[in-house]
PDB file of C-alpha atoms and ligand atoms in Angstrom:
ATOM      1  CA  MET A   1      63.159 119.567 133.344  1.00  0.00           C
ATOM      2  CA  SER A   2      62.603 119.762 137.059  1.00  0.00           C
ATOM      3  CA  GLN A   3      59.106 119.881 138.463  1.00  0.00           C
ATOM      4  CA  PRO A   4      58.157 122.344 141.208  1.00  0.00           C
ATOM      5  CA  LEU A   5      56.772 121.013 144.494  1.00  0.00           C
ATOM      6  CA  THR A   6      54.900 124.168 145.363  1.00  0.00           C
ATOM      7  CA  VAL A   7      52.907 126.746 143.437  1.00  0.00           C
ATOM      8  CA  ALA A   8      52.602 130.464 144.155  1.00  0.00           C
ATOM      9  CA  PRO A   9      49.455 131.205 146.200  1.00  0.00           C
ATOM     10  CA  GLY A  10      46.608 132.436 144.003  1.00  0.00           C
ATOM     11  CA  LYS A  11      47.736 130.554 140.914  1.00  0.00           C
ATOM     12  CA  LYS A  12      45.302 127.957 139.571  1.00  0.00           C
ATOM     13  CA  ILE A  13      46.650 124.439 140.089  1.00  0.00           C
ATOM     14  CA  ARG A  14      46.028 121.999 137.235  1.00  0.00           C
ATOM     15  CA  LEU A  15      47.089 118.498 138.147  1.00  0.00           C
ATOM     16  CA  GLU A  16      47.636 117.432 134.539  1.00  0.00           C
ATOM     17  CA  GLU A  17      50.596 119.820 134.534  1.00  0.00           C
ATOM     18  CA  PHE A  18      52.283 117.717 137.229  1.00  0.00           C
ATOM     19  CA  ASP A  19      53.765 114.354 136.281  1.00  0.00           C
ATOM     20  CA  PRO A  20      52.932 111.828 139.026  1.00  0.00           C
ATOM     21  CA  ALA A  21      55.822 109.610 137.859  1.00  0.00           C
ATOM     22  CA  TYR A  22      58.364 112.417 138.081  1.00  0.00           C
ATOM     23  CA  ALA A  23      61.695 111.806 139.835  1.00  0.00           C
ATOM     24  CA  ASN A  24      64.726 114.053 139.573  1.00  0.00           C
ATOM     25  CA  ASP A  25      68.234 112.787 138.844  1.00  0.00           C
ATOM     26  CA  ASP A  26      69.714 113.565 142.251  1.00  0.00           C
ATOM     27  CA  TYR A  27      68.832 110.153 143.674  1.00  0.00           C
ATOM     28  CA  ASN A  28      67.921 106.634 142.660  1.00  0.00           C
ATOM     29  CA  LYS A  29      66.048 104.021 144.652  1.00  0.00           C
ATOM     30  CA  LYS A  30      69.183 102.888 146.462  1.00  0.00           C
ATOM     31  CA  THR A  31      70.667 106.292 147.285  1.00  0.00           C
ATOM     32  CA  ALA A  32      67.196 107.538 148.267  1.00  0.00           C
ATOM     33  CA  ALA A  33      67.013 104.850 150.963  1.00  0.00           C
ATOM     34  CA  ASP A  34      70.320 106.064 152.414  1.00  0.00           C
ATOM     35  CA  ARG A  35      69.174 109.652 152.337  1.00  0.00           C
ATOM     36  CA  ILE A  36      65.868 108.781 154.041  1.00  0.00           C
ATOM     37  CA  ARG A  37      67.830 107.083 156.836  1.00  0.00           C
ATOM     38  CA  GLU A  38      70.015 110.142 157.184  1.00  0.00           C
ATOM     39  CA  ASN A  39      66.918 112.371 157.292  1.00  0.00           C
ATOM     40  CA  ALA A  40      65.370 110.141 159.947  1.00  0.00           C
ATOM     41  CA  LYS A  41      68.452 110.579 162.118  1.00  0.00           C
ATOM     42  CA  LYS A  42      68.402 114.324 161.662  1.00  0.00           C
ATOM     43  CA  MET A  43      64.675 114.492 162.385  1.00  0.00           C
ATOM     44  CA  ALA A  44      65.135 112.474 165.554  1.00  0.00           C
ATOM     45  CA  GLU A  45      67.540 115.145 166.777  1.00  0.00           C
ATOM     46  CA  LEU A  46      65.317 118.025 165.663  1.00  0.00           C
ATOM     47  CA  GLY A  47      62.239 116.353 167.169  1.00  0.00           C
ATOM     48  CA  TYR A  48      64.092 116.002 170.461  1.00  0.00           C
ATOM     49  CA  ARG A  49      64.944 119.694 170.444  1.00  0.00           C
ATOM     50  CA  LEU A  50      61.384 120.622 169.517  1.00  0.00           C
ATOM     51  CA  TYR A  51      60.109 118.582 172.443  1.00  0.00           C
ATOM     52  CA  ALA A  52      62.626 120.120 174.846  1.00  0.00           C
ATOM     53  CA  GLU A  53      61.867 123.614 173.589  1.00  0.00           C
ATOM     54  CA  ASN A  54      58.146 123.012 174.153  1.00  0.00           C
ATOM     55  CA  ARG A  55      57.044 126.147 172.309  1.00  0.00           C
ATOM     56  CA  ARG A  56      56.017 125.073 168.814  1.00  0.00           C
ATOM     57  CA  ALA A  57      54.481 122.134 166.996  1.00  0.00           C
ATOM     58  CA  VAL A  58      54.538 120.618 163.509  1.00  0.00           C
ATOM     59  CA  LEU A  59      51.469 119.315 161.711  1.00  0.00           C
ATOM     60  CA  LEU A  60      51.894 117.154 158.621  1.00  0.00           C
ATOM     61  CA  VAL A  61      48.672 116.894 156.605  1.00  0.00           C
ATOM     62  CA  LEU A  62      48.546 113.998 154.143  1.00  0.00           C
ATOM     63  CA  GLN A  63      45.950 113.892 151.414  1.00  0.00           C
ATOM     64  CA  GLY A  64      45.691 111.846 148.238  1.00  0.00           C
ATOM     65  CA  MET A  65      43.488 109.422 146.356  1.00  0.00           C
ATOM     66  CA  ASP A  66      43.132 105.844 147.653  1.00  0.00           C
ATOM     67  CA  THR A  67      46.468 103.957 147.415  1.00  0.00           C
ATOM     68  CA  SER A  68      48.457 107.162 146.971  1.00  0.00           C
ATOM     69  CA  GLY A  69      50.692 106.169 149.878  1.00  0.00           C
ATOM     70  CA  LYS A  70      49.554 108.024 152.962  1.00  0.00           C
ATOM     71  CA  ASP A  71      50.277 105.012 155.188  1.00  0.00           C
ATOM     72  CA  GLY A  72      53.615 104.331 153.508  1.00  0.00           C
ATOM     73  CA  THR A  73      54.655 107.931 154.024  1.00  0.00           C
ATOM     74  CA  ILE A  74      53.744 107.755 157.691  1.00  0.00           C
ATOM     75  CA  ARG A  75      55.860 104.618 158.164  1.00  0.00           C
ATOM     76  CA  THR A  76      58.783 106.391 156.526  1.00  0.00           C
ATOM     77  CA  VAL A  77      58.697 109.722 158.306  1.00  0.00           C
ATOM     78  CA  MET A  78      57.766 108.311 161.726  1.00  0.00           C
ATOM     79  CA  ARG A  79      60.960 106.287 161.755  1.00  0.00           C
ATOM     80  CA  GLY A  80      63.041 109.109 163.102  1.00  0.00           C
ATOM     81  CA  LEU A  81      60.569 110.452 165.612  1.00  0.00           C
ATOM     82  CA  ASN A  82      60.029 109.748 169.268  1.00  0.00           C
ATOM     83  CA  PRO A  83      56.666 107.995 169.814  1.00  0.00           C
ATOM     84  CA  GLN A  84      56.194 110.083 172.943  1.00  0.00           C
ATOM     85  CA  SER A  85      56.092 113.336 171.013  1.00  0.00           C
ATOM     86  CA  CYS A  86      54.639 112.215 167.688  1.00  0.00           C
ATOM     87  CA  GLN A  87      51.009 111.256 167.064  1.00  0.00           C
ATOM     88  CA  VAL A  88      49.213 110.000 163.988  1.00  0.00           C
ATOM     89  CA  HIS A  89      45.510 110.645 163.492  1.00  0.00           C
ATOM     90  CA  PRO A  90      43.581 108.946 160.738  1.00  0.00           C
ATOM     91  CA  PHE A  91      40.315 110.680 159.854  1.00  0.00           C
ATOM     92  CA  LYS A  92      37.575 108.312 158.764  1.00  0.00           C
ATOM     93  CA  GLN A  93      33.892 108.867 158.175  1.00  0.00           C
ATOM     94  CA  PRO A  94      32.724 111.143 160.978  1.00  0.00           C
ATOM     95  CA  SER A  95      30.836 109.597 163.879  1.00  0.00           C
ATOM     96  CA  ILE A  96      27.342 110.754 164.790  1.00  0.00           C
ATOM     97  CA  GLU A  97      28.804 112.858 167.578  1.00  0.00           C
ATOM     98  CA  GLU A  98      31.292 114.444 165.207  1.00  0.00           C
ATOM     99  CA  LEU A  99      28.556 115.194 162.697  1.00  0.00           C
ATOM    100  CA  GLU A 100      26.660 117.015 165.397  1.00  0.00           C
ATOM    101  CA  HIS A 101      29.468 119.584 165.598  1.00  0.00           C
ATOM    102  CA  ASP A 102      31.036 121.886 163.035  1.00  0.00           C
ATOM    103  CA  PHE A 103      33.406 120.109 160.611  1.00  0.00           C
ATOM    104  CA  LEU A 104      36.543 121.448 162.286  1.00  0.00           C
ATOM    105  CA  TRP A 105      35.621 120.301 165.775  1.00  0.00           C
ATOM    106  CA  ARG A 106      37.095 116.815 165.467  1.00  0.00           C
ATOM    107  CA  ILE A 107      40.134 118.207 163.666  1.00  0.00           C
ATOM    108  CA  HIS A 108      41.011 120.954 166.121  1.00  0.00           C
ATOM    109  CA  ARG A 109      41.149 118.618 169.091  1.00  0.00           C
ATOM    110  CA  GLU A 110      43.799 116.480 167.356  1.00  0.00           C
ATOM    111  CA  VAL A 111      46.142 119.338 166.512  1.00  0.00           C
ATOM    112  CA  PRO A 112      49.546 118.545 168.058  1.00  0.00           C
ATOM    113  CA  ARG A 113      50.405 120.224 171.324  1.00  0.00           C
ATOM    114  CA  ARG A 114      53.567 122.285 171.776  1.00  0.00           C
ATOM    115  CA  GLY A 115      56.728 120.258 171.382  1.00  0.00           C
ATOM    116  CA  ASN A 116      54.992 117.605 169.289  1.00  0.00           C
ATOM    117  CA  VAL A 117      54.764 116.467 165.702  1.00  0.00           C
ATOM    118  CA  GLY A 118      51.293 115.466 164.532  1.00  0.00           C
ATOM    119  CA  ILE A 119      50.432 113.629 161.361  1.00  0.00           C
ATOM    120  CA  PHE A 120      46.955 113.693 159.832  1.00  0.00           C
ATOM    121  CA  ASN A 121      46.131 110.738 157.606  1.00  0.00           C
ATOM    122  CA  ARG A 122      43.338 112.547 155.735  1.00  0.00           C
ATOM    123  CA  SER A 123      42.084 115.701 157.385  1.00  0.00           C
ATOM    124  CA  HIS A 124      39.641 118.597 157.256  1.00  0.00           C
ATOM    125  CA  TYR A 125      40.215 118.539 153.494  1.00  0.00           C
ATOM    126  CA  GLU A 126      37.887 115.532 153.264  1.00  0.00           C
ATOM    127  CA  ASP A 127      35.152 118.055 154.015  1.00  0.00           C
ATOM    128  CA  VAL A 128      35.722 119.677 150.614  1.00  0.00           C
ATOM    129  CA  LEU A 129      36.654 116.411 148.832  1.00  0.00           C
ATOM    130  CA  VAL A 130      34.512 113.344 149.530  1.00  0.00           C
ATOM    131  CA  VAL A 131      31.834 115.583 151.035  1.00  0.00           C
ATOM    132  CA  ARG A 132      31.712 117.674 147.864  1.00  0.00           C
ATOM    133  CA  VAL A 133      31.948 114.780 145.391  1.00  0.00           C
ATOM    134  CA  ARG A 134      29.323 112.779 147.279  1.00  0.00           C
ATOM    135  CA  SER A 135      27.113 115.839 147.938  1.00  0.00           C
ATOM    136  CA  LEU A 136      27.030 115.054 151.658  1.00  0.00           C
ATOM    137  CA  VAL A 137      26.175 118.675 152.433  1.00  0.00           C
ATOM    138  CA  PRO A 138      24.575 121.358 150.228  1.00  0.00           C
ATOM    139  CA  GLU A 139      26.904 123.157 147.817  1.00  0.00           C
ATOM    140  CA  ARG A 140      26.779 126.499 149.582  1.00  0.00           C
ATOM    141  CA  GLU A 141      27.988 124.759 152.728  1.00  0.00           C
ATOM    142  CA  TRP A 142      31.087 123.107 151.253  1.00  0.00           C
ATOM    143  CA  LYS A 143      31.822 126.213 149.212  1.00  0.00           C
ATOM    144  CA  SER A 144      32.139 128.306 152.345  1.00  0.00           C
ATOM    145  CA  ARG A 145      34.647 125.858 153.786  1.00  0.00           C
ATOM    146  CA  TYR A 146      37.704 126.921 151.782  1.00  0.00           C
ATOM    147  CA  GLU A 147      37.758 130.273 153.551  1.00  0.00           C
ATOM    148  CA  LEU A 148      36.997 128.644 156.880  1.00  0.00           C
ATOM    149  CA  ILE A 149      39.902 126.252 156.367  1.00  0.00           C
ATOM    150  CA  ASN A 150      42.249 129.125 155.522  1.00  0.00           C
ATOM    151  CA  SER A 151      41.219 130.968 158.680  1.00  0.00           C
ATOM    152  CA  PHE A 152      41.543 127.823 160.775  1.00  0.00           C
ATOM    153  CA  GLU A 153      45.025 127.165 159.443  1.00  0.00           C
ATOM    154  CA  LYS A 154      45.909 130.809 160.087  1.00  0.00           C
ATOM    155  CA  LEU A 155      44.792 130.418 163.668  1.00  0.00           C
ATOM    156  CA  LEU A 156      47.028 127.379 164.044  1.00  0.00           C
ATOM    157  CA  THR A 157      50.096 128.929 162.454  1.00  0.00           C
ATOM    158  CA  GLU A 158      49.751 132.051 164.591  1.00  0.00           C
ATOM    159  CA  GLY A 159      49.557 129.723 167.554  1.00  0.00           C
ATOM    160  CA  ASP A 160      52.994 128.371 166.559  1.00  0.00           C
ATOM    161  CA  VAL A 161      51.935 125.258 164.669  1.00  0.00           C
ATOM    162  CA  THR A 162      53.889 124.875 161.448  1.00  0.00           C
ATOM    163  CA  ILE A 163      51.609 123.221 158.898  1.00  0.00           C
ATOM    164  CA  VAL A 164      53.086 121.043 156.159  1.00  0.00           C
ATOM    165  CA  LYS A 165      50.525 119.924 153.591  1.00  0.00           C
ATOM    166  CA  CYS A 166      51.380 117.179 151.125  1.00  0.00           C
ATOM    167  CA  PHE A 167      49.166 116.036 148.300  1.00  0.00           C
ATOM    168  CA  LEU A 168      50.331 112.612 147.148  1.00  0.00           C
ATOM    169  CA  HIS A 169      49.791 112.725 143.413  1.00  0.00           C
ATOM    170  CA  ILE A 170      49.281 109.377 141.648  1.00  0.00           C
ATOM    171  CA  SER A 171      47.992 108.549 138.185  1.00  0.00           C
ATOM    172  CA  LYS A 172      44.774 106.664 137.578  1.00  0.00           C
ATOM    173  CA  GLU A 173      46.754 103.818 135.994  1.00  0.00           C
ATOM    174  CA  GLU A 174      49.037 103.526 139.022  1.00  0.00           C
ATOM    175  CA  GLN A 175      45.972 103.352 141.250  1.00  0.00           C
ATOM    176  CA  ARG A 176      44.565 100.560 139.090  1.00  0.00           C
ATOM    177  CA  GLU A 177      47.749  98.552 139.585  1.00  0.00           C
ATOM    178  CA  ARG A 178      47.846  99.149 143.319  1.00  0.00           C
ATOM    179  CA  LEU A 179      44.196  98.242 143.839  1.00  0.00           C
ATOM    180  CA  GLN A 180      44.696  95.091 141.760  1.00  0.00           C
ATOM    181  CA  ALA A 181      47.758  94.228 143.820  1.00  0.00           C
ATOM    182  CA  ARG A 182      45.667  94.516 146.971  1.00  0.00           C
ATOM    183  CA  LEU A 183      43.139  92.093 145.492  1.00  0.00           C
ATOM    184  CA  ASP A 184      45.774  89.643 144.339  1.00  0.00           C
ATOM    185  CA  ASN A 185      47.774  89.531 147.568  1.00  0.00           C
ATOM    186  CA  PRO A 186      45.976  87.749 150.438  1.00  0.00           C
ATOM    187  CA  ASN A 187      47.945  89.790 152.962  1.00  0.00           C
ATOM    188  CA  LYS A 188      46.790  93.026 151.391  1.00  0.00           C
ATOM    189  CA  ARG A 189      43.149  92.180 150.785  1.00  0.00           C
ATOM    190  CA  TRP A 190      42.101  93.640 154.128  1.00  0.00           C
ATOM    191  CA  LYS A 191      43.012  97.023 152.703  1.00  0.00           C
ATOM    192  CA  PHE A 192      40.615  96.643 149.811  1.00  0.00           C
ATOM    193  CA  SER A 193      37.001  97.664 149.972  1.00  0.00           C
ATOM    194  CA  LYS A 194      34.464  97.510 147.169  1.00  0.00           C
ATOM    195  CA  GLY A 195      33.797 101.133 147.977  1.00  0.00           C
ATOM    196  CA  ASP A 196      37.259 101.946 146.604  1.00  0.00           C
ATOM    197  CA  LEU A 197      35.987 101.005 143.143  1.00  0.00           C
ATOM    198  CA  ALA A 198      33.001 103.296 143.505  1.00  0.00           C
ATOM    199  CA  GLU A 199      35.334 106.161 144.442  1.00  0.00           C
ATOM    200  CA  ARG A 200      37.600 105.307 141.520  1.00  0.00           C
ATOM    201  CA  LYS A 201      34.665 105.742 139.158  1.00  0.00           C
ATOM    202  CA  LEU A 202      34.473 109.323 140.387  1.00  0.00           C
ATOM    203  CA  TRP A 203      38.160 109.963 139.622  1.00  0.00           C
ATOM    204  CA  ASP A 204      37.511 113.035 137.471  1.00  0.00           C
ATOM    205  CA  GLN A 205      35.235 114.629 140.042  1.00  0.00           C
ATOM    206  CA  TYR A 206      37.895 114.026 142.700  1.00  0.00           C
ATOM    207  CA  VAL A 207      40.544 115.632 140.495  1.00  0.00           C
ATOM    208  CA  GLU A 208      38.335 118.679 140.150  1.00  0.00           C
ATOM    209  CA  ALA A 209      37.672 118.826 143.892  1.00  0.00           C
ATOM    210  CA  TYR A 210      41.393 118.393 144.629  1.00  0.00           C
ATOM    211  CA  GLU A 211      42.350 121.136 142.199  1.00  0.00           C
ATOM    212  CA  ASP A 212      40.010 123.539 143.981  1.00  0.00           C
ATOM    213  CA  ALA A 213      41.222 122.544 147.444  1.00  0.00           C
ATOM    214  CA  LEU A 214      44.860 122.837 146.357  1.00  0.00           C
ATOM    215  CA  THR A 215      44.280 126.178 144.650  1.00  0.00           C
ATOM    216  CA  LEU A 216      41.948 127.859 147.132  1.00  0.00           C
ATOM    217  CA  CYS A 217      43.778 126.705 150.255  1.00  0.00           C
ATOM    218  CA  ASN A 218      47.321 127.278 149.010  1.00  0.00           C
ATOM    219  CA  THR A 219      48.270 130.113 151.330  1.00  0.00           C
ATOM    220  CA  GLU A 220      51.497 131.777 152.417  1.00  0.00           C
ATOM    221  CA  HIS A 221      50.958 130.471 155.926  1.00  0.00           C
ATOM    222  CA  ALA A 222      50.102 126.910 154.865  1.00  0.00           C
ATOM    223  CA  PRO A 223      51.180 126.102 151.306  1.00  0.00           C
ATOM    224  CA  TRP A 224      50.503 122.814 149.511  1.00  0.00           C
ATOM    225  CA  HIS A 225      53.218 120.499 148.233  1.00  0.00           C
ATOM    226  CA  ILE A 226      52.369 118.402 145.205  1.00  0.00           C
ATOM    227  CA  VAL A 227      54.359 115.218 145.695  1.00  0.00           C
ATOM    228  CA  PRO A 228      54.894 112.970 142.662  1.00  0.00           C
ATOM    229  CA  SER A 229      53.818 109.603 144.074  1.00  0.00           C
ATOM    230  CA  ASP A 230      53.760 106.975 141.321  1.00  0.00           C
ATOM    231  CA  ARG A 231      57.211 105.856 142.464  1.00  0.00           C
ATOM    232  CA  LYS A 232      57.108 104.980 146.118  1.00  0.00           C
ATOM    233  CA  TRP A 233      60.802 105.621 146.750  1.00  0.00           C
ATOM    234  CA  TYR A 234      60.571 109.109 145.301  1.00  0.00           C
ATOM    235  CA  ARG A 235      57.405 109.895 147.237  1.00  0.00           C
ATOM    236  CA  ASN A 236      59.002 108.772 150.505  1.00  0.00           C
ATOM    237  CA  LEU A 237      62.172 110.659 149.763  1.00  0.00           C
ATOM    238  CA  THR A 238      60.275 113.841 148.919  1.00  0.00           C
ATOM    239  CA  ASP A 239      58.073 113.686 152.001  1.00  0.00           C
ATOM    240  CA  SER A 240      61.055 113.079 154.240  1.00  0.00           C
ATOM    241  CA  GLU A 241      63.001 115.916 152.617  1.00  0.00           C
ATOM    242  CA  ILE A 242      60.083 118.328 153.078  1.00  0.00           C
ATOM    243  CA  LEU A 243      59.705 117.459 156.741  1.00  0.00           C
ATOM    244  CA  ARG A 244      63.414 117.604 157.455  1.00  0.00           C
ATOM    245  CA  LYS A 245      63.737 120.992 155.774  1.00  0.00           C
ATOM    246  CA  THR A 246      60.740 122.344 157.680  1.00  0.00           C
ATOM    247  CA  MET A 247      62.150 121.237 161.016  1.00  0.00           C
ATOM    248  CA  GLU A 248      65.606 122.553 160.160  1.00  0.00           C
ATOM    249  CA  GLU A 249      64.164 125.944 159.306  1.00  0.00           C
ATOM    250  CA  MET A 250      62.270 125.999 162.595  1.00  0.00           C
ATOM    251  CA  ASP A 251      65.615 125.440 164.281  1.00  0.00           C
ATOM    252  CA  PRO A 252      64.262 124.383 167.701  1.00  0.00           C
ATOM    253  CA  ARG A 253      66.539 125.170 170.652  1.00  0.00           C
ATOM    254  CA  PHE A 254      67.030 123.568 174.029  1.00  0.00           C
ATOM    255  CA  PRO A 255      65.626 125.860 176.711  1.00  0.00           C
ATOM    256  CA  ALA A 256      68.062 127.534 179.060  1.00  0.00           C
ATOM    257  CA  ALA A 257      68.813 125.416 182.101  1.00  0.00           C
ATOM    258  CA  GLU A 258      68.060 126.595 185.609  1.00  0.00           C
ATOM    259  CA  GLU A 259      70.503 129.096 187.080  1.00  0.00           C
ATOM    260  CA  GLY A 260      73.202 127.910 189.441  1.00  0.00           C
ATOM    261  CA  LEU A 261      73.661 124.336 188.304  1.00  0.00           C
ATOM    262  CA  ASP A 262      77.427 124.620 187.883  1.00  0.00           C
ATOM    263  CA  GLY A 263      79.377 122.737 190.451  1.00  0.00           C
ATOM    264  CA  ILE A 264      76.433 120.746 191.758  1.00  0.00           C
ATOM    265  CA  VAL A 265      77.491 117.178 192.497  1.00  0.00           C
ATOM    266  CA  VAL A 266      74.815 114.563 192.884  1.00  0.00           C
ATOM    267  CA  GLU A 267      75.534 112.384 195.859  1.00  0.00           C
TER     268      GLU A 267
HETATM  269  P1  AMP B 301      40.855 105.025 154.658  1.00  0.00           P
HETATM  270  O1  AMP B 301      41.718 106.247 154.604  1.00  0.00           O
HETATM  271  O2  AMP B 301      41.104 104.084 153.515  1.00  0.00           O
HETATM  272  O3  AMP B 301      40.895 104.349 155.976  1.00  0.00           O
HETATM  273  O4  AMP B 301      39.347 105.496 154.444  1.00  0.00           O
HETATM  274  C1  AMP B 301      38.743 106.443 155.239  1.00  0.00           C
HETATM  275  C2  AMP B 301      37.455 106.861 154.569  1.00  0.00           C
HETATM  276  O5  AMP B 301      36.820 107.851 155.368  1.00  0.00           O
HETATM  277  C3  AMP B 301      37.657 107.444 153.191  1.00  0.00           C
HETATM  278  O6  AMP B 301      36.795 106.852 152.270  1.00  0.00           O
HETATM  279  C4  AMP B 301      37.325 108.914 153.408  1.00  0.00           C
HETATM  280  O7  AMP B 301      36.821 109.532 152.251  1.00  0.00           O
HETATM  281  C5  AMP B 301      36.307 108.844 154.522  1.00  0.00           C
HETATM  282  N1  AMP B 301      36.198 110.135 155.206  1.00  0.00           N
HETATM  283  C6  AMP B 301      37.162 110.808 155.848  1.00  0.00           C
HETATM  284  N2  AMP B 301      36.703 112.003 156.291  1.00  0.00           N
HETATM  285  C7  AMP B 301      35.413 112.084 155.900  1.00  0.00           C
HETATM  286  C8  AMP B 301      34.406 113.068 156.047  1.00  0.00           C
HETATM  287  N3  AMP B 301      34.638 114.220 156.680  1.00  0.00           N
HETATM  288  N4  AMP B 301      33.189 112.814 155.526  1.00  0.00           N
HETATM  289  C9  AMP B 301      32.953 111.644 154.879  1.00  0.00           C
HETATM  290  N5  AMP B 301      33.859 110.676 154.709  1.00  0.00           N
HETATM  291  C10 AMP B 301      35.084 110.881 155.207  1.00  0.00           C
HETATM  292 MG1   MG B 302      41.002 102.853 151.991  1.00  0.00          MG
END
């Protein structure tokens, strides 16, 4: 049976109904790599047109538990894009200055400008995820944020930013293996922090917080994609397919050239 990537807005999202190890039969690891390369080529062309058109932007929002593959996804989808018109922004713990503003302040300033593709490695959703699970603000404050996020995303989409939100869905067992692999591999240890174990202990609370964020902020203008992410090749393939399709549907066009260029010979 095939598994949907999106859910109708308004419908309650239960993550246990989505298999994180799902992969459909259309591709295998080898053919997926070819397809990803093909997508990268296509996205390079579409990104070039988007940049030339200079009217609209794309924002890819990546969320997921630790080790779900946000960095791996970025490496994959960036491949096709021009570094001049594509920016990645990782959102870490807010600085003191950031905390002295509203939670969307630091986010809004990183939204891609016209012609560009922006990628958020974590995002404003942390403000209803870690902030909720860790009780970093009072409940009534994080509860009001779902609506604020929907309005913010509406503002962006009406300003010609196409928002693509991907939740990288991994199982708790897959996370255990990936965290262990980070510990066991000296070249990966830098990625490990003891804090990751503390977060892992709160797995169930994170699932609950994610289900609310995915359900309450799954709008027509900015829907969520639930990307099965236990298999890296399938996760990368899915993310690259989603982005390619989005950019194809936007169908960016080269702007009209200046009048009267015919016959000009450069001496
Ligand atoms: P990493 O993605 O592994 O580099 O970790 C970044 C860390 O920053 C994660 O533990 C996030 O939960 C944390 N973080 C991101 N945004 C916020 C936020 N708004 N409030 C508190 N912690 C955050
Ligand atoms: Mg980390």
